[in-house]
Tab-separated table of C-alpha atoms in Angstrom:
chain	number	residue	atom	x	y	z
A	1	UNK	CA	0.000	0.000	0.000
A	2	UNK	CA	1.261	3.667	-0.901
A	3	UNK	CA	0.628	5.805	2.261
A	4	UNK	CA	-0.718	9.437	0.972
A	5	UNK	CA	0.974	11.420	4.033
A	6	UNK	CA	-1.105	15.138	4.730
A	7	UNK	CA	1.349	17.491	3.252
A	8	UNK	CA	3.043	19.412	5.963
A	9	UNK	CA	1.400	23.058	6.415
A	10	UNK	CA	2.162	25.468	3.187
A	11	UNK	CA	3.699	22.745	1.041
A	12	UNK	CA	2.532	23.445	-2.696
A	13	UNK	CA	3.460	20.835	-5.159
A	14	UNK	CA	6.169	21.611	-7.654
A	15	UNK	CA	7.786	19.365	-10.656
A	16	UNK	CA	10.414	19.380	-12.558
A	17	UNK	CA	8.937	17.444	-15.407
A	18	UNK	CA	4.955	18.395	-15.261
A	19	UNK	CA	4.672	14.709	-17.308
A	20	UNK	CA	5.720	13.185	-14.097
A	21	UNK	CA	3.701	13.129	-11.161
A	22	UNK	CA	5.248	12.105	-7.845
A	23	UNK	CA	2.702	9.546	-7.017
A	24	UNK	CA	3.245	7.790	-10.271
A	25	UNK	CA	7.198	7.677	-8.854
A	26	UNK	CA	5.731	6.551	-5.418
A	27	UNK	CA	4.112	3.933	-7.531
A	28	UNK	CA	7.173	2.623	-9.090
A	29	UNK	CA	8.816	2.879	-6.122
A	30	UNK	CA	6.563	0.728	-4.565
A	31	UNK	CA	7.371	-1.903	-7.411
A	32	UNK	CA	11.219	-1.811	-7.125
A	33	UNK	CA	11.871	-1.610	-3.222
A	34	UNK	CA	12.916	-4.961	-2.341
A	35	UNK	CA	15.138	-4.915	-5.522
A	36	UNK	CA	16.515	-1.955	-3.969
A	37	UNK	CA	17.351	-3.641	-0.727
A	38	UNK	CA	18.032	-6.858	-2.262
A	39	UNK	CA	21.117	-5.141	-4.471
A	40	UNK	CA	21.753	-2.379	-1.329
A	41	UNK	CA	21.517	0.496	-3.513
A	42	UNK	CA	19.290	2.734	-5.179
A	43	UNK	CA	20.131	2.850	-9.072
A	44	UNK	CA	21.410	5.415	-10.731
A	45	UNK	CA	17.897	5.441	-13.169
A	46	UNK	CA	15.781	5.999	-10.232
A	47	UNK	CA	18.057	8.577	-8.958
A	48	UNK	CA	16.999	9.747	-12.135
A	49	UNK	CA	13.699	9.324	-11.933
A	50	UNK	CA	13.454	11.266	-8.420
A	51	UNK	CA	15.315	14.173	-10.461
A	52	UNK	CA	12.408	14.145	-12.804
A	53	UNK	CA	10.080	15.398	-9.653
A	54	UNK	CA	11.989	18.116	-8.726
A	55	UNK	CA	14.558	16.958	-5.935
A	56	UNK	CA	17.671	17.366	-6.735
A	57	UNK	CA	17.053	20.572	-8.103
A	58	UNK	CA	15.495	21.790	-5.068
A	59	UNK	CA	18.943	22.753	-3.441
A	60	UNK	CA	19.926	24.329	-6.047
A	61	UNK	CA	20.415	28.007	-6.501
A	62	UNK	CA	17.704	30.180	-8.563
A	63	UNK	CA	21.069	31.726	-10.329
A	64	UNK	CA	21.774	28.355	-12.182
A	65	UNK	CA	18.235	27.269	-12.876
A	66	UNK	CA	17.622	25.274	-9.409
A	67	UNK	CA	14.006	25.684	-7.773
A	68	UNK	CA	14.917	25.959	-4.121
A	69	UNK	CA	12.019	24.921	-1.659
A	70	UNK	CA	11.390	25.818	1.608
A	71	UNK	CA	12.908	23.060	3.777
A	72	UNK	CA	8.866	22.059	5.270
A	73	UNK	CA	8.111	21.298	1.376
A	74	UNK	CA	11.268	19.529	0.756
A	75	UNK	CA	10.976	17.419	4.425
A	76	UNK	CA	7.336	16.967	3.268
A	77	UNK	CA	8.776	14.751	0.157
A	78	UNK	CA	10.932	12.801	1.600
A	79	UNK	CA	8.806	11.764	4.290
A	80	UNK	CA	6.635	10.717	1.808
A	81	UNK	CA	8.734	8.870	0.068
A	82	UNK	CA	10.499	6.856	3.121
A	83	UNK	CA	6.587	5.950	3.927
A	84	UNK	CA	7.210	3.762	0.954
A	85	UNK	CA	11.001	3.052	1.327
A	86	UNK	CA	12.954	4.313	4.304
A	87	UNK	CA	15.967	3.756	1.763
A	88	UNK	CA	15.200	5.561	-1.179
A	89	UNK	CA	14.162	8.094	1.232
A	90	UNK	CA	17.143	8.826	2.666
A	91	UNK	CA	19.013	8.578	-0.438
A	92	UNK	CA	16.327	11.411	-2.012
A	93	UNK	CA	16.859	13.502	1.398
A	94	UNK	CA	20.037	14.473	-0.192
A	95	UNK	CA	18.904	16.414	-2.285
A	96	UNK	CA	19.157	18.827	0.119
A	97	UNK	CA	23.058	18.549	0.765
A	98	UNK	CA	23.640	20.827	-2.421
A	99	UNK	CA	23.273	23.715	0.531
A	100	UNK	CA	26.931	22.573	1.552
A	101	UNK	CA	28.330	23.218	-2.487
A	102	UNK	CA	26.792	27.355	-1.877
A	103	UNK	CA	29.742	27.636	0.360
A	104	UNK	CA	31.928	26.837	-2.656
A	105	UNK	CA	33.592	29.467	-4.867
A	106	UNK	CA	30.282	30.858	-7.733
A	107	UNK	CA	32.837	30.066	-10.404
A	108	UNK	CA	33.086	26.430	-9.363
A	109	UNK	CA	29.147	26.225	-9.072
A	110	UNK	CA	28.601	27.853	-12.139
A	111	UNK	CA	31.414	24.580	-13.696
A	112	UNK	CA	28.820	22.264	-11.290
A	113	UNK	CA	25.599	23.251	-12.723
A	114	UNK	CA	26.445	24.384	-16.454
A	115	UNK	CA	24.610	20.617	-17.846
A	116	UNK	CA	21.439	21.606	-15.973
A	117	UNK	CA	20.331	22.000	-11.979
A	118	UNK	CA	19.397	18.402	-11.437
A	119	UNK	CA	22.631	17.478	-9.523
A	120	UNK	CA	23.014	14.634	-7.027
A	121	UNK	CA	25.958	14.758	-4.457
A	122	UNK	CA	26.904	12.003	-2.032
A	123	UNK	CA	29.820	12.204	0.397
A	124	UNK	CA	32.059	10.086	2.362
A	125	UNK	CA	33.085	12.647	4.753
A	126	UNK	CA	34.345	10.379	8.070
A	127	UNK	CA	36.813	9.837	9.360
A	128	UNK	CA	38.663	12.314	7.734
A	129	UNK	CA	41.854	11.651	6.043
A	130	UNK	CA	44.779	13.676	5.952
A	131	UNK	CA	45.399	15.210	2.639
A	132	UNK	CA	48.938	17.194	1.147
A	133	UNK	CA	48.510	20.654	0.460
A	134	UNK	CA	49.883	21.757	-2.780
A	135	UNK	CA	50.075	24.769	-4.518
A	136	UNK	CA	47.081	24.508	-6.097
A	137	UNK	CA	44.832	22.651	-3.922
A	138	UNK	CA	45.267	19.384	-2.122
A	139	UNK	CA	46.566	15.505	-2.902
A	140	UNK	CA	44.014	13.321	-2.012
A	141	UNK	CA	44.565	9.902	-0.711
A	142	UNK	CA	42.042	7.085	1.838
A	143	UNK	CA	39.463	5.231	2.638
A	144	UNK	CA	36.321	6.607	3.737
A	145	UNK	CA	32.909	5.256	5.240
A	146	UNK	CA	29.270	5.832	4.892
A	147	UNK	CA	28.663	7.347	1.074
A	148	UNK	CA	24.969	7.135	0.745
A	149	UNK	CA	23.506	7.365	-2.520
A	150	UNK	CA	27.241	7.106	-3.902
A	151	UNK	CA	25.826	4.462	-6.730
A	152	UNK	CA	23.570	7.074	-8.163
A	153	UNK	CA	25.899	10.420	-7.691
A	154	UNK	CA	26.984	13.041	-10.461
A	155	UNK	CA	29.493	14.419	-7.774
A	156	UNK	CA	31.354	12.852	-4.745
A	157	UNK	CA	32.968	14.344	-1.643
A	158	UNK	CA	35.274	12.810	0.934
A	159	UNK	CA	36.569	14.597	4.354
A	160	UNK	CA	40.158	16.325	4.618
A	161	UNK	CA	41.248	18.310	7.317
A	162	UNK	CA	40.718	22.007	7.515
A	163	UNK	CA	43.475	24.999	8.493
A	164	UNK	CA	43.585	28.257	9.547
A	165	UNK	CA	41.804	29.879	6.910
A	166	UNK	CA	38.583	27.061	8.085
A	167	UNK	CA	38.984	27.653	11.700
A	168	UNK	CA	39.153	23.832	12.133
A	169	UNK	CA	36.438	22.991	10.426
A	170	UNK	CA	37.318	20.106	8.500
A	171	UNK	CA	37.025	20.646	4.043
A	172	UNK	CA	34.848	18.562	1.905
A	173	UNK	CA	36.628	17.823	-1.260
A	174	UNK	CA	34.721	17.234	-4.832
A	175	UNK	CA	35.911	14.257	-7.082
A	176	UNK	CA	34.121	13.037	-10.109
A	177	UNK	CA	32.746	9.537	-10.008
A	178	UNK	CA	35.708	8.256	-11.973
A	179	UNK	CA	38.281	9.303	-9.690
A	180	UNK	CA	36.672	7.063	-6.613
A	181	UNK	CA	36.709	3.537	-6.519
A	182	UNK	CA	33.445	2.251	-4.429
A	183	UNK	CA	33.801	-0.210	-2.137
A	184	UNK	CA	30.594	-2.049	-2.005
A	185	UNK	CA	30.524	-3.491	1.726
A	186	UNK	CA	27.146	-2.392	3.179
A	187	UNK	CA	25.666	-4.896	5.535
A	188	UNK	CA	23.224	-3.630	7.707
A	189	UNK	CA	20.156	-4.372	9.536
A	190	UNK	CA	18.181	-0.901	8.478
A	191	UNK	CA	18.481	1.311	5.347
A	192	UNK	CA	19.781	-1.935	3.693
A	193	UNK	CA	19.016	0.140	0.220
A	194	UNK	CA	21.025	3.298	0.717
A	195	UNK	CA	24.072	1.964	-0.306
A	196	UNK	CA	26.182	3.950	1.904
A	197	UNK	CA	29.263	1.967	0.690
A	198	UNK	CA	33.063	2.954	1.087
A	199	UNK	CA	34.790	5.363	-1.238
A	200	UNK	CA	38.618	4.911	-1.968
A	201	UNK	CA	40.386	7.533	-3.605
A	202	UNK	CA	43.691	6.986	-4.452
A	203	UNK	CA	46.148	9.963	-5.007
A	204	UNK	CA	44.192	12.863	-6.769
A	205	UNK	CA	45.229	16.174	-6.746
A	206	UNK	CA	41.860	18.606	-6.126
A	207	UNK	CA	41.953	22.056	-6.886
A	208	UNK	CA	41.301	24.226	-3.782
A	209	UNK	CA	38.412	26.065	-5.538
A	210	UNK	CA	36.757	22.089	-5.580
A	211	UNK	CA	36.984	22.121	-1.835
A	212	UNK	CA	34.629	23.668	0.807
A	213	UNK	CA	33.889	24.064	4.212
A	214	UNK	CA	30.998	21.950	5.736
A	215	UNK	CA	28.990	24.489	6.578
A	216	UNK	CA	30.805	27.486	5.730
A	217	UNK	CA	29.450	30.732	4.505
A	218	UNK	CA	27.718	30.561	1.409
A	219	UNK	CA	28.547	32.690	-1.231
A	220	UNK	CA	25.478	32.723	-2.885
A	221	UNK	CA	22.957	35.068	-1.295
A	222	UNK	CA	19.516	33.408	-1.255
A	223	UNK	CA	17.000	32.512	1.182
A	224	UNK	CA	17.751	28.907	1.290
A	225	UNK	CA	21.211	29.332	2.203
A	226	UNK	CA	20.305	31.536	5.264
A	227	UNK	CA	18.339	28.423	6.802
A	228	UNK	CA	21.003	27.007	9.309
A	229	UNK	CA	22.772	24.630	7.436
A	230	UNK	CA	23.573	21.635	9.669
A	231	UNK	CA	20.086	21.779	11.194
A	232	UNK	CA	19.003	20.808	8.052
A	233	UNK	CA	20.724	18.280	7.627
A	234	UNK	CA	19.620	16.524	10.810
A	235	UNK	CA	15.520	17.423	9.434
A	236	UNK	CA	16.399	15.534	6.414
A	237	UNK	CA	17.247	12.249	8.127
A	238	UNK	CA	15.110	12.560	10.747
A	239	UNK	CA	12.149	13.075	8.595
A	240	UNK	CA	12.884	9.861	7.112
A	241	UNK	CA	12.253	8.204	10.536
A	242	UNK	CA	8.814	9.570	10.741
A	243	UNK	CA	7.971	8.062	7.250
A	244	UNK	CA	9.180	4.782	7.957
A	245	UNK	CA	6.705	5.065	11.397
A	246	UNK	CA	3.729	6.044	9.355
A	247	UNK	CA	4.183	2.854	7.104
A	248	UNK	CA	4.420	0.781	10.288
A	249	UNK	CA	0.905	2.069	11.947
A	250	UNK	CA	-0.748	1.666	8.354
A	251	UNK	CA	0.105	-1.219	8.387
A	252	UNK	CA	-0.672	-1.889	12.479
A	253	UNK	CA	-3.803	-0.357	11.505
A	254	UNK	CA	-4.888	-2.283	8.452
A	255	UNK	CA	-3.818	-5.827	9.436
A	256	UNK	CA	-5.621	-5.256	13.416
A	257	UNK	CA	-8.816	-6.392	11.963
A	258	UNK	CA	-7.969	-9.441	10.637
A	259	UNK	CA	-4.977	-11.424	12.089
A	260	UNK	CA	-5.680	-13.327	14.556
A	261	UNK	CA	-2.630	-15.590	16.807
A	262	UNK	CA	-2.229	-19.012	16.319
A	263	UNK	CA	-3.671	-19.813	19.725
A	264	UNK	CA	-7.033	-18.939	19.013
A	265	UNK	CA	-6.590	-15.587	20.804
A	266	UNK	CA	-8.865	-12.593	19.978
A	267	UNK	CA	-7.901	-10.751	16.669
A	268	UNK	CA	-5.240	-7.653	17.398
A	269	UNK	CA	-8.151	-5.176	16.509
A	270	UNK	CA	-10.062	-7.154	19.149
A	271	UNK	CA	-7.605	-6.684	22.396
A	272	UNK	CA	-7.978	-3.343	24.461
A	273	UNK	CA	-4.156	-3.094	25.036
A	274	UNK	CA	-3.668	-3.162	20.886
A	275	UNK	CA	-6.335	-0.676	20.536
A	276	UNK	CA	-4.840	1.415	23.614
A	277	UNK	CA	-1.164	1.160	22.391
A	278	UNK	CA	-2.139	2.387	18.729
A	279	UNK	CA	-3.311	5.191	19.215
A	280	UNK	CA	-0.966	6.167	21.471
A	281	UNK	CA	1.888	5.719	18.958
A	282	UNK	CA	-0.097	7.428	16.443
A	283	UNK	CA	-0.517	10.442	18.928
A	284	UNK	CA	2.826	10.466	19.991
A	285	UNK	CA	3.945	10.444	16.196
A	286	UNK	CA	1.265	13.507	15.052
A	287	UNK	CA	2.923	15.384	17.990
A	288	UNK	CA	6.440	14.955	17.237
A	289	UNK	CA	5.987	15.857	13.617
A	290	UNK	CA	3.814	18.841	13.698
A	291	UNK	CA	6.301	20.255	16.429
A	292	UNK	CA	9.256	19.098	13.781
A	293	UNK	CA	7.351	20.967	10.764
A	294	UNK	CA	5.847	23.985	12.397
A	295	UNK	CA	9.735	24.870	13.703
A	296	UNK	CA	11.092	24.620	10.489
A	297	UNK	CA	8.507	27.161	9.015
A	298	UNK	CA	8.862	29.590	11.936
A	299	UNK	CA	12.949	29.070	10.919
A	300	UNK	CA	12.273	29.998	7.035
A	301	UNK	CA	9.977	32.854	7.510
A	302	UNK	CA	12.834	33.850	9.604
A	303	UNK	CA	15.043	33.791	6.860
A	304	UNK	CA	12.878	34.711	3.778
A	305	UNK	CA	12.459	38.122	6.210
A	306	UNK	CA	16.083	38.863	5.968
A	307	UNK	CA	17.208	38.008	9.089
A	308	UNK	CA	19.780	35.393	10.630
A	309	UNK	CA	18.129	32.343	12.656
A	310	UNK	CA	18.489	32.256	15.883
A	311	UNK	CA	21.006	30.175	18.148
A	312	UNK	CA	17.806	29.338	20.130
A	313	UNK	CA	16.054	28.696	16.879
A	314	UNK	CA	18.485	26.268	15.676
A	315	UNK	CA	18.943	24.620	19.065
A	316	UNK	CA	14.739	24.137	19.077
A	317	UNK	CA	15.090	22.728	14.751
A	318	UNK	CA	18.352	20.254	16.375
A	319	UNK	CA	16.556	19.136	19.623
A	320	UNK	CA	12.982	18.565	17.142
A	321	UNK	CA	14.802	16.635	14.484
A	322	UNK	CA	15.978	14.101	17.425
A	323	UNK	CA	13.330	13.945	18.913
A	324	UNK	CA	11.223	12.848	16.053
A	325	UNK	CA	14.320	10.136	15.286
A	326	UNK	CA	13.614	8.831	18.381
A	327	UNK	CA	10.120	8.611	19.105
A	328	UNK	CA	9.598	7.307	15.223
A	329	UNK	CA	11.516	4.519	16.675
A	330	UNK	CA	10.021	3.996	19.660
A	331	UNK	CA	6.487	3.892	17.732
A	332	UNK	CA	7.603	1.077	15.010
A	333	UNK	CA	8.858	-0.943	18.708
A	334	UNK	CA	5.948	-0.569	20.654
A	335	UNK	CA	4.068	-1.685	17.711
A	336	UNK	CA	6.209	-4.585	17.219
A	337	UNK	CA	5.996	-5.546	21.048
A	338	UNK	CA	2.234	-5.566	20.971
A	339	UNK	CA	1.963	-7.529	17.422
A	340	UNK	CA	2.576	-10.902	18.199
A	341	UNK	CA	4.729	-13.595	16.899
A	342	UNK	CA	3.995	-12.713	13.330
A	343	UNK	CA	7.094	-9.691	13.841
A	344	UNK	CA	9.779	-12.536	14.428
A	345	UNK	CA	10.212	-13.424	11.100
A	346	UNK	CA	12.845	-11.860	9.219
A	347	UNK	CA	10.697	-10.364	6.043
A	348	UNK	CA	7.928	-9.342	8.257
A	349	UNK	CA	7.013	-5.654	7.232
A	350	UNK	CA	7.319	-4.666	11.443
A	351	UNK	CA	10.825	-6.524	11.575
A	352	UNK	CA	11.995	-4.515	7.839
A	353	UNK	CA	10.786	-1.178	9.982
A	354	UNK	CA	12.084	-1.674	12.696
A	355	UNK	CA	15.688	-1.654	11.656
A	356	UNK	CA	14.696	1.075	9.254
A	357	UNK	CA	13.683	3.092	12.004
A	358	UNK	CA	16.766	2.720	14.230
A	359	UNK	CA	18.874	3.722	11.413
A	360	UNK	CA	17.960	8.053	12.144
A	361	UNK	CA	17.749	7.586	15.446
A	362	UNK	CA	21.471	6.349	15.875
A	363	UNK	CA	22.927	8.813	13.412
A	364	UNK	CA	25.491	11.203	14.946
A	365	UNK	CA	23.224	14.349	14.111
A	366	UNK	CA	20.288	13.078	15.663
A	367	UNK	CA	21.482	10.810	18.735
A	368	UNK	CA	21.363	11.454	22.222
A	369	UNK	CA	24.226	13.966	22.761
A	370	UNK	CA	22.377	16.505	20.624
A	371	UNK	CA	19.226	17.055	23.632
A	372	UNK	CA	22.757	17.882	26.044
A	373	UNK	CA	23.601	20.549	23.590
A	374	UNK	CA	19.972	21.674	22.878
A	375	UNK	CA	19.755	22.272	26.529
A	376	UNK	CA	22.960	24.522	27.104
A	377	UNK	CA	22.186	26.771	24.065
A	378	UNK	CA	18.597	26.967	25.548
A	379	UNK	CA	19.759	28.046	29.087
A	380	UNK	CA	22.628	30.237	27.800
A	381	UNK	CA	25.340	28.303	27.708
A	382	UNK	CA	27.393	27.499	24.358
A	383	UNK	CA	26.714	23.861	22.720
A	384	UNK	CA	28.451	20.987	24.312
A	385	UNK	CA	28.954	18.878	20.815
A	386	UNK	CA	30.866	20.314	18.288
A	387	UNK	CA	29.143	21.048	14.664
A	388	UNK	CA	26.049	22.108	16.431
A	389	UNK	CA	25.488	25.131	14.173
């Protein structure tokens, strides 16, 4: 079944190829995901086909023909999506990562974009590898870990230490696909379809101007790249979590009524605790989300009105996004607990969830150190894990 999730508040549909609707790619998608998590990647002609609604464009600056949304329609998509697939979701949510290549030099965007806006980047950023400076840039040379959506990238970036000039922050440097060799060892539990594989890249000389700081100043000057950067990039995976919880209550919901235990117990729909434990997931998920969504429009119109977000603001968008990781996986558990034996198998739709589900929640943007450092900026204090803003 293909969940139609409410579109979060002032989400208007956009596409970048009116001939393509993105319930007819829901549709597909429905089709192909356990090919998808069967081969541990998304393919590169779905990547496509997501570019043909609009999503990898929608990072991308007005200047070189992108159609930037506001970060509650963009989140609104990808939830979507992972209601279908938590995989391809999370692969889609990066979409959103061309915000980091703003921060780039305009004459190297201008090189990124000049074969159209519809650009998909994927990074192995950690751990960061040392890398030669030279006198035109850097020599490039490791092993790096967790490239999702690598199969199905234009562009690639892996971590290098920053200087000086970054004030620690470590550099993202660009490769094209055919300098990185992809090391195809992804064996996981959860987002088995991401294909967040390990990139090698073996002695390449990149061109400072190809280089960026994560989160660095952007130097194009649009709304979009006002919205706190890293913030955003904790909404996109945590929104993924919430979509992969809504496909697990459908699904509680729809099979209550008719499975009944082996035993000769009542049917699920039948049991009080069932009924009781439910809806209390399903409340617990409505709340969690409309907090998540009506923050990140409070953030924009921020923005859009000229003016820098907040700390506090970004400490409430950083301290949402986890949240909603966590209780999205707390929902697809309790609904497993109260389910029966029918979850134990392994290609039960609860069991595929449930490691889906973990996956956000255990991410380093989105896991439990980041309610520590919501709580200092909130009482004053400055952020006690580093990369907060």
């Amino acid at each position: 079944m293909v969940h139609t999730q409410e579109a979060a508040p002032g989400a208007t549909p956009r596409f970048a190829d009116a001939a393509v609707t993105f319930d007819d790619v829901l549709a597909e998608l429905a089709r192909r995901r356990a090919e998808f998590r069967e081969q541990r990647y998304v393919p590169k002609d779905f990547v496509d086909r997501l570019k043909q609604t609009g999503l990898y464009r929608a990072a991308t600056p007005a200047k070189f023909g992108g159609e930037p949304l506001p970060p509650a329609e963009f989140l609104d998509r990808i939830e979507r999506i992972s209601a279908v697939d938590g995989s391809t979701g999370w692969v889609a949510s990066f979409g959103s990562a061309l915000i980091y290549l703003a921060a780039l030099p305009v004459e190297t965007q201008a090189k990124i974009y000049r074969d159209g806006p519809d650009v998909a980047f994927a990074g192995g950023l950690f751990p960061i590898q040392a890398a030669e400076p030279t006198d035109s840039g850097f020599r490039v040379d490791g092993h790096w870990k967790f490239a999702s959506g690598c199969m199905g990238a234009d562009i690639l970036g892996v971590g290098i230490p920053g200087d000086e000039s970054t004030a620690g922050k470590p550099r993202t440097a660009l490769l094209r696909p055919d300098q990185v060799e992809i090391v195809q060892n992804w064996d996981v539990v959860g987002m088995r379809g991401t294909g967040s594989f390990d990139l090698v890249v073996r002695d390449v000389e990149v061109p400072r101007e190809w280089t960026f700081i994560r989160g660095g100043e952007p130097t194009v000057d649009e709304p979009l790249y006002r919205y706190p950067v890293i913030a955003y990039a904790a909404q996109v995976l945590a929104v993924v979590g919430a979509g992969v919880a809504r496909a697990a209550l459908d699904h509680a919901e729809e099979v209550g009524s008719g499975y009944a235990g082996v035993t000769g117990a009542p049917k699920l729909a039948d049991r009080p605790y069932y009924r009781a434990e439910v809806a209390a997931a399903e409340a617990a998920l409505r709340s969690a989300r409309a907090w998540f969504y009506e923050l990140s429009n409070e953030v924009w119109e921020t923005v859009v009105a000229g003016d820098p977000a907040t700390d506090e603001q970004n400490a409430h968008l950083r301290l949402a996004s986890a949240h909603l990781a966590r209780t999205a996986s707390e929902v697809v558990g309790r609904l497993v607990e109260i389910s029966g034996t029918a979850p134990i198998y392994r290609d039960h739709p609860l069991q595929l969830l449930l490691g889906d589900a973990l996956v956000p929640k255990q991410h380093a943007f989105l896991g439990p150190a980041m309610y520590d450092a919501a709580g200092a900026v909130l009482m004053g204090l400055p952020p006690t894990t580093p990369g907060f803003r």
